Coordinates of C-alpha atoms in Angstrom, one line a residue:
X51 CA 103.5 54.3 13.7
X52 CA 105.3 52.9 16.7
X53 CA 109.1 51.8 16.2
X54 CA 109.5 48.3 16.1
X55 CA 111.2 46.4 19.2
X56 CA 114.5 46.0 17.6
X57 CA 115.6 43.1 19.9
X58 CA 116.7 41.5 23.1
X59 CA 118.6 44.1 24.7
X60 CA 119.4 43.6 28.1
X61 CA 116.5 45.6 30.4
X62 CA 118.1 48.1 32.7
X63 CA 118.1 46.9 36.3
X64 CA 117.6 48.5 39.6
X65 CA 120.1 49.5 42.0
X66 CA 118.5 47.8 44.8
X67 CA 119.6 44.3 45.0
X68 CA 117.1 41.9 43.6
X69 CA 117.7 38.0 42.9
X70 CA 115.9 38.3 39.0
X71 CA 115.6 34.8 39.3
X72 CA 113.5 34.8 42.4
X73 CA 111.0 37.8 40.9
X74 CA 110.7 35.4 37.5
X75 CA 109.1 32.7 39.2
X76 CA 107.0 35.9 41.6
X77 CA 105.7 37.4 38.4
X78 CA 104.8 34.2 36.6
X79 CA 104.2 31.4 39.2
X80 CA 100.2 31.4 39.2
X81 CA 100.5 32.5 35.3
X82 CA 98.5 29.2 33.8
X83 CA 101.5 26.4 32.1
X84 CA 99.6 26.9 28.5
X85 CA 99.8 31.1 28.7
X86 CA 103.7 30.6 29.1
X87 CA 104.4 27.5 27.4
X88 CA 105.6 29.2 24.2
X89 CA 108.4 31.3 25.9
X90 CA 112.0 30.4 27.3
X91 CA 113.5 30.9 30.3
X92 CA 115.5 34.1 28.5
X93 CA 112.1 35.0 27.7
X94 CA 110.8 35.1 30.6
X95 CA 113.4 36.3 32.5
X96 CA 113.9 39.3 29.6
X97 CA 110.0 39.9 30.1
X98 CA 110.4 39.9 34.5
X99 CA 113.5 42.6 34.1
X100 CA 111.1 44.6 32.0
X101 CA 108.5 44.2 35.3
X102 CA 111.4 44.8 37.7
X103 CA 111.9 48.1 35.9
X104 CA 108.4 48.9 36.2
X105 CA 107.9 47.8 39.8
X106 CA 111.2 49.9 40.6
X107 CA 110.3 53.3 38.6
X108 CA 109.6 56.1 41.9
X109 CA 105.6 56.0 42.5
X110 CA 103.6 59.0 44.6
X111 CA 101.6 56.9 47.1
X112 CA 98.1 56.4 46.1
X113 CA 98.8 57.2 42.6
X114 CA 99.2 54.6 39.4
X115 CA 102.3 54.2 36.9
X116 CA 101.1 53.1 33.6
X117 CA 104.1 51.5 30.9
X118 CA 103.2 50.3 27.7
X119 CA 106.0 48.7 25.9
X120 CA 107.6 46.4 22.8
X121 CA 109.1 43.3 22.8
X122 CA 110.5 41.0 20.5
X123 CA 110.2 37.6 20.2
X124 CA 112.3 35.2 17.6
X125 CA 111.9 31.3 17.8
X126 CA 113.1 28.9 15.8
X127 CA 113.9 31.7 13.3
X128 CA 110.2 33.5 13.4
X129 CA 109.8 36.9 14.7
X130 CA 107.1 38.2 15.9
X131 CA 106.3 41.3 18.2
X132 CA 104.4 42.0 21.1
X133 CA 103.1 44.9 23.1
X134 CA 103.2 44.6 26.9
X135 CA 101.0 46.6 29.4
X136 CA 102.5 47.1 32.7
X137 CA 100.3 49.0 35.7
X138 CA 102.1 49.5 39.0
X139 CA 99.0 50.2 42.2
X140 CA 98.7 50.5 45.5
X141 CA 97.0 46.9 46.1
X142 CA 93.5 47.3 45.8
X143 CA 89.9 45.0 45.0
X144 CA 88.9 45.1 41.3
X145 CA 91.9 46.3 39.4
X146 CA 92.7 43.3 37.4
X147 CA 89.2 42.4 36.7
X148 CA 88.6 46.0 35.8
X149 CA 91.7 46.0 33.7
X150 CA 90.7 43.4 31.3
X151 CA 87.5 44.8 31.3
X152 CA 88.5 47.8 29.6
X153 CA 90.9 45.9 27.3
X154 CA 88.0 44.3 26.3
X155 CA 85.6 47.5 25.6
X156 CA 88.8 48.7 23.4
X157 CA 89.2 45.5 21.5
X158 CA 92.5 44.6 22.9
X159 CA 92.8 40.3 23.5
X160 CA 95.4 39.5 26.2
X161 CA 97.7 36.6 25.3
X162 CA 99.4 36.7 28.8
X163 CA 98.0 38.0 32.4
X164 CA 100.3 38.2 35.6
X165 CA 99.3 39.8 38.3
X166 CA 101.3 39.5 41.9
X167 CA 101.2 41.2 44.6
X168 CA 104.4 42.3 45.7
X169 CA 106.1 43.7 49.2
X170 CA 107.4 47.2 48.3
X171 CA 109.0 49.7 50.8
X172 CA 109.7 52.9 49.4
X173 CA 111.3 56.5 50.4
X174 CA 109.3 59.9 50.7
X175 CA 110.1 60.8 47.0
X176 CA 108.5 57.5 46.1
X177 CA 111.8 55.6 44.9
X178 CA 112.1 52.2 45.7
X179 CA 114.1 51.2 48.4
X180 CA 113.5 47.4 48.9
X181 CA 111.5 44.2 47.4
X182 CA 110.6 41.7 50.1
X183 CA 108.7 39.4 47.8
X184 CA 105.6 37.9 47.7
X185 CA 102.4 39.9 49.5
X186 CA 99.5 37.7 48.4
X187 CA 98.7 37.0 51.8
X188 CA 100.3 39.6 54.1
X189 CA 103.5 42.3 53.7
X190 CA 106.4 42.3 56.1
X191 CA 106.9 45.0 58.7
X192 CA 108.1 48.0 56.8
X193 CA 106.5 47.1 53.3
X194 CA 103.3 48.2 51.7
X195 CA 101.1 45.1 49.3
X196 CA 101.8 46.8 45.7
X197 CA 99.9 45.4 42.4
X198 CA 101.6 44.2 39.9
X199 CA 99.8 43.8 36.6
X200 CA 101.8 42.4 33.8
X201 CA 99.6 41.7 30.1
X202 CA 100.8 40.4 26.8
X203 CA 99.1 41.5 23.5
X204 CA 99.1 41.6 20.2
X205 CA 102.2 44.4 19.0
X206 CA 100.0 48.0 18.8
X207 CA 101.6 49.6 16.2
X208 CA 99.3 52.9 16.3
X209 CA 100.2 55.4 19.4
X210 CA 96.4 56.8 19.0
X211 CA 95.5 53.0 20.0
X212 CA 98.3 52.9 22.8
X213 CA 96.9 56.4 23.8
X214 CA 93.1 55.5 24.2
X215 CA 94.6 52.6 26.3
X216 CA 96.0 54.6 28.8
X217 CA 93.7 56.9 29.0
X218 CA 90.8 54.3 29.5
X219 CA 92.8 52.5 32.7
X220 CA 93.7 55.9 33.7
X221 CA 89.9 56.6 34.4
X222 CA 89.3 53.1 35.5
X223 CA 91.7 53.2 38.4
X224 CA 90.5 56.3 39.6
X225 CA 87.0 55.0 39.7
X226 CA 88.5 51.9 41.5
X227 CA 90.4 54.1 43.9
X228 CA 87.1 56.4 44.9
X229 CA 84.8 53.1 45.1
X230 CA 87.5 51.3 47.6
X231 CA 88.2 54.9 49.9
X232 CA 84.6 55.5 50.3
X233 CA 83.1 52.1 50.6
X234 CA 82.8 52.3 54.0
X235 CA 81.6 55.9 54.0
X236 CA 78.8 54.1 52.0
X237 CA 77.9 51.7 54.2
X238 CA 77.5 54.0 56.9
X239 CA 75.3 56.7 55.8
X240 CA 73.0 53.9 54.1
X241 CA 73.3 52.6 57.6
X242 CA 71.8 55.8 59.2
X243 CA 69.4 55.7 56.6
X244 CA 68.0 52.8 58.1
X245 CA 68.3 54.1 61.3
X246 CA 66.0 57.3 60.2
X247 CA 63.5 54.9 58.8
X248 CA 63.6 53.0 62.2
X249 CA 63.6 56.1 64.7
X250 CA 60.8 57.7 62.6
X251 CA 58.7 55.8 59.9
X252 CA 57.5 57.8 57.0
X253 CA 54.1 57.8 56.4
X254 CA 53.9 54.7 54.3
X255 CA 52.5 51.5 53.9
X256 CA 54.1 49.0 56.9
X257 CA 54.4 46.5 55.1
X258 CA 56.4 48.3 52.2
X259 CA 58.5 50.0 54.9
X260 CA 59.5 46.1 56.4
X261 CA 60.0 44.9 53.2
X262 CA 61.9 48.1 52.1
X263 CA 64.3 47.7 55.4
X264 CA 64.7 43.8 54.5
X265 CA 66.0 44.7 51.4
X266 CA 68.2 46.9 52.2
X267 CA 70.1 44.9 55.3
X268 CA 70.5 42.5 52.2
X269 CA 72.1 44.2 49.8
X270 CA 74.1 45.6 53.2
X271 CA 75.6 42.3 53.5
X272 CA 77.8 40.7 51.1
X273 CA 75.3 41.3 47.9
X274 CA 75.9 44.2 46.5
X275 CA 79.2 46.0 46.0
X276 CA 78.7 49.8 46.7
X277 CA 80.4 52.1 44.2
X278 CA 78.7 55.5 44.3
X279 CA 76.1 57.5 46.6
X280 CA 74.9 61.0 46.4
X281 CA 71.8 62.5 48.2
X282 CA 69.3 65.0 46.0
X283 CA 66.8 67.3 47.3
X284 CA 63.6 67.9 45.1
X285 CA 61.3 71.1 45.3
X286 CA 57.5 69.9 45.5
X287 CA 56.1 70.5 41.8
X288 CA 59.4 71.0 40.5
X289 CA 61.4 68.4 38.0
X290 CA 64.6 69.4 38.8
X291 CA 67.1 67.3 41.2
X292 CA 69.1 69.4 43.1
X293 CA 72.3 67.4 44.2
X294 CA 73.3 68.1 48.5
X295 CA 76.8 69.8 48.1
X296 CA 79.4 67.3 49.6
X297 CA 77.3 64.2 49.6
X298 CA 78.6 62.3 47.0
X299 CA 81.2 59.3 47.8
X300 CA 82.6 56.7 45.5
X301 CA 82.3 57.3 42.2
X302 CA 79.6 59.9 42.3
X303 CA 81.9 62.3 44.5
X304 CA 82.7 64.2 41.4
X305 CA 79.4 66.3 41.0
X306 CA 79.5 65.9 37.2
X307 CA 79.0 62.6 37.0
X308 CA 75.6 61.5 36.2
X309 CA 74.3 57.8 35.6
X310 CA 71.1 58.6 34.1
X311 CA 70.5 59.4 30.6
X312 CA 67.4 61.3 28.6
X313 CA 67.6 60.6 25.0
X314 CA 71.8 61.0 24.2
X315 CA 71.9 63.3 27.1
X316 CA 73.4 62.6 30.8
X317 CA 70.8 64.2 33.4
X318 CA 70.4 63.9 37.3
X319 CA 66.2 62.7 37.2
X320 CA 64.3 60.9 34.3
X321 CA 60.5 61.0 34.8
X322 CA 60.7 57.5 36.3
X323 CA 62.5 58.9 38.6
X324 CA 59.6 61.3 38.9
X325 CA 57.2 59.1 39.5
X326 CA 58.6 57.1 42.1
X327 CA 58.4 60.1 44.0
X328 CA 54.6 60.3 44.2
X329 CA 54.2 56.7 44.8
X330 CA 53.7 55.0 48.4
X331 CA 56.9 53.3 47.9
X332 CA 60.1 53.6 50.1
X333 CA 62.5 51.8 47.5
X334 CA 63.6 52.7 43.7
X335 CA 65.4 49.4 41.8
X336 CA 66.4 49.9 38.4
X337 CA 69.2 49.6 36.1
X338 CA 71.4 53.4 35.9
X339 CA 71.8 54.3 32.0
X340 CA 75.9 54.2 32.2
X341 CA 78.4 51.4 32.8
X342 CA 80.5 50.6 35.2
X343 CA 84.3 50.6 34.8
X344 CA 84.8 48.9 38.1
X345 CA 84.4 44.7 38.7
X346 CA 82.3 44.5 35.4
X347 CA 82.0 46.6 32.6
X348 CA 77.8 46.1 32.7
X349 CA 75.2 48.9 33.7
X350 CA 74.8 49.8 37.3
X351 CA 72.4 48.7 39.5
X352 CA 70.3 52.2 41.0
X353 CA 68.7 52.1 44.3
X354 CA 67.2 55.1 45.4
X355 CA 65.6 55.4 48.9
X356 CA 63.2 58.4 49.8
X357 CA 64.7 60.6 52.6
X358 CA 61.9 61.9 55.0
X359 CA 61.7 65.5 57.0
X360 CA 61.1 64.4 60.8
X361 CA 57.6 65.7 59.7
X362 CA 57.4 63.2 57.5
X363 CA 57.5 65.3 54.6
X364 CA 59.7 63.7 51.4
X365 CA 62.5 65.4 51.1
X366 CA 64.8 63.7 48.4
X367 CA 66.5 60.4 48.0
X368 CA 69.5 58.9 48.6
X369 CA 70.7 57.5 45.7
X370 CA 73.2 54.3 45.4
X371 CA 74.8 52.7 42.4
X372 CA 77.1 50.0 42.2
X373 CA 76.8 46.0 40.9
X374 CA 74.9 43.3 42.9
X375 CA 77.4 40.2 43.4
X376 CA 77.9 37.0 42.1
X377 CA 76.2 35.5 45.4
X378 CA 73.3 37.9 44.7
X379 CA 72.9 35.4 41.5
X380 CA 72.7 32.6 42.5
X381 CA 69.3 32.5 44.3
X382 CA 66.0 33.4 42.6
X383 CA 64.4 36.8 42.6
X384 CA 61.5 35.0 44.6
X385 CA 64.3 35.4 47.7
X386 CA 65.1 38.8 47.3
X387 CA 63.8 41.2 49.6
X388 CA 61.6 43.6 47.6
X389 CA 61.9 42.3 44.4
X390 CA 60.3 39.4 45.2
X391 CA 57.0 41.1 45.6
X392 CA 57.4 42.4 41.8
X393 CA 57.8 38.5 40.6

């Protein structure tokens, strides 16, 4: 069992100069009046040294600093305890959407979300050596945009629970991290893709190759956020995918990872895979037999494009997972490229 938070003792603070007062209202300004309603000003200003701490403890660059800690709170003569999560970032898209997310798959109800993003300079060894404040829109010469995320929940008594917790944001920021490096990677080799199909048309139909290429400048524009890509090579008459050495990006750069499933087992081809390889189609669009931990904890989207020899010979596929977006939603398949012919 964890040890109970025995108090309100005064939360170390840095050695840089910091005006607390200033970093309360930072931390908790866009918080919603409700979430904070039930807290005092020493509250609050208890719970923003705590963050301060946080912010302050030395950070590697592009790595993540994971707290968990107690709290307790006592008003009007009832106690009652809290757990908070704190997770220090380089600023980044997805991480507090992703966070909840996995609180969610793990049961864990937040009762309190701040997230700022804060103007941090620090020194080689990663130790802070200023705070210039807020960063939601831009960081002053000298400072780096640094995320902030600050959650209240219910206390978590059980350090197996606190464990699994960490360990599941753990792997969710480093799937952020890969997804945000590479994204542009992604875009451009599905971008020479296209250009293979335009310099050299396969020997398929001409209207599935148009309606193939319409289909994928859509999801290239703002309808689909890329997360993983990985090319495979498949021997004619053979079932097996072999994966091209050093052609995964995103999430699928770790050659391990596999998003498709056969019974309980994780495997690189299924036979539908299969059998979109013998069929006079350019495109693959399915749903990938894993989750993802980035944006939305929901299955992945899978598109898989053939790849052609300049013989026009298949030669594998270029495979793509990641999440179409909410603006992907809100027209009706009848307007999507491709998938409007299955309707």
């Amino acid at each position: 069992m964890a040890k109970k938070p025995s108090g309100k003792a005064e939360t170390p603070m840095p050695a840089i100069p910091v005006d607390l007062g200033a970093f309360t209202s930072l931390l908790f300004g866009r918080v919603a009046a409700e979430d904070i309603a039930e807290h005092d000003s020493g509250d609050l200003a208890r719970f923003a040294a705590g963050a301060l701490r946080s912010l302050c403890a030395p950070r590697a660059a592009r790595s993540t600093r994971i707290a968990v800690r107690d709290e307790a709170l006592d008003h009007a003569g009832i106690r009652r305890e809290i757990t908070i999560l704190e997770v220090v970032n380089d600023n980044m898209p997805f991480l507090l959407d992703s966070t909840l997310a996995e609180l969610a798959e793990q049961g864990v109800e937040p009762r309190l979300v701040a997230h700022p993003i804060v103007a941090v300079a620090r020194d080689a060894a990663g130790a802070v050596t200023r705070i210039a404040g807020d960063a939601s829109a831009r960081a002053p010469e000298g400072t780096l945009r640094e995320s902030l995320i600050h959650i209240h929940v219910d206390w978590m008594p059980d350090p197996a629970a606190r464990e699994r917790l960490v360990a599941g944001l753990e792997r969710v920021y480093a799937d952020v991290r890969v997804a945000v490096d590479d994204w542009s990677q992604m875009r451009m080799r599905l971008g020479s893709a296209m250009q293979a199909y335009r310099n050299n048309p396969p020997p398929l139909p001409e209207e599935e190759l148009a309606e193939a290429m319409r289909f994928l400048d859509w999801i290239s524009g703002d309808n689909f956020t890329f997360l993983g890509m990985r090319e495979y090579r498949y021997q004619a008459g053979d079932s097996a995918a072999d994966e091209v050495g050093g052609t995964g990006l995103g999430i699928l750069r770790d050659p391990k990872v596999m998003v498709l499933r056969r019974g309980r087992e994780l495997v690189a081809t299924t036979p539908e895979i299969r059998a979109f390889l013998n069929k006079p189609q350019a495109l693959i669009i399915t749903k990938a037999n894993v989750k993802s931990r980035v944006h939305r904890r929901v299955h992945l989207d899978y598109v898989g494009v053939k790849l052609f020899t300049a013989d026009g010979r298949l030669d594998g596929e270029l495979r793509i997972v990641g999440l179409l977006t909410s603006s992907a939603y809100t027209g009706t398949a009848a307007s999507v490229p491709y998938l409007r012919l299955k309707v």
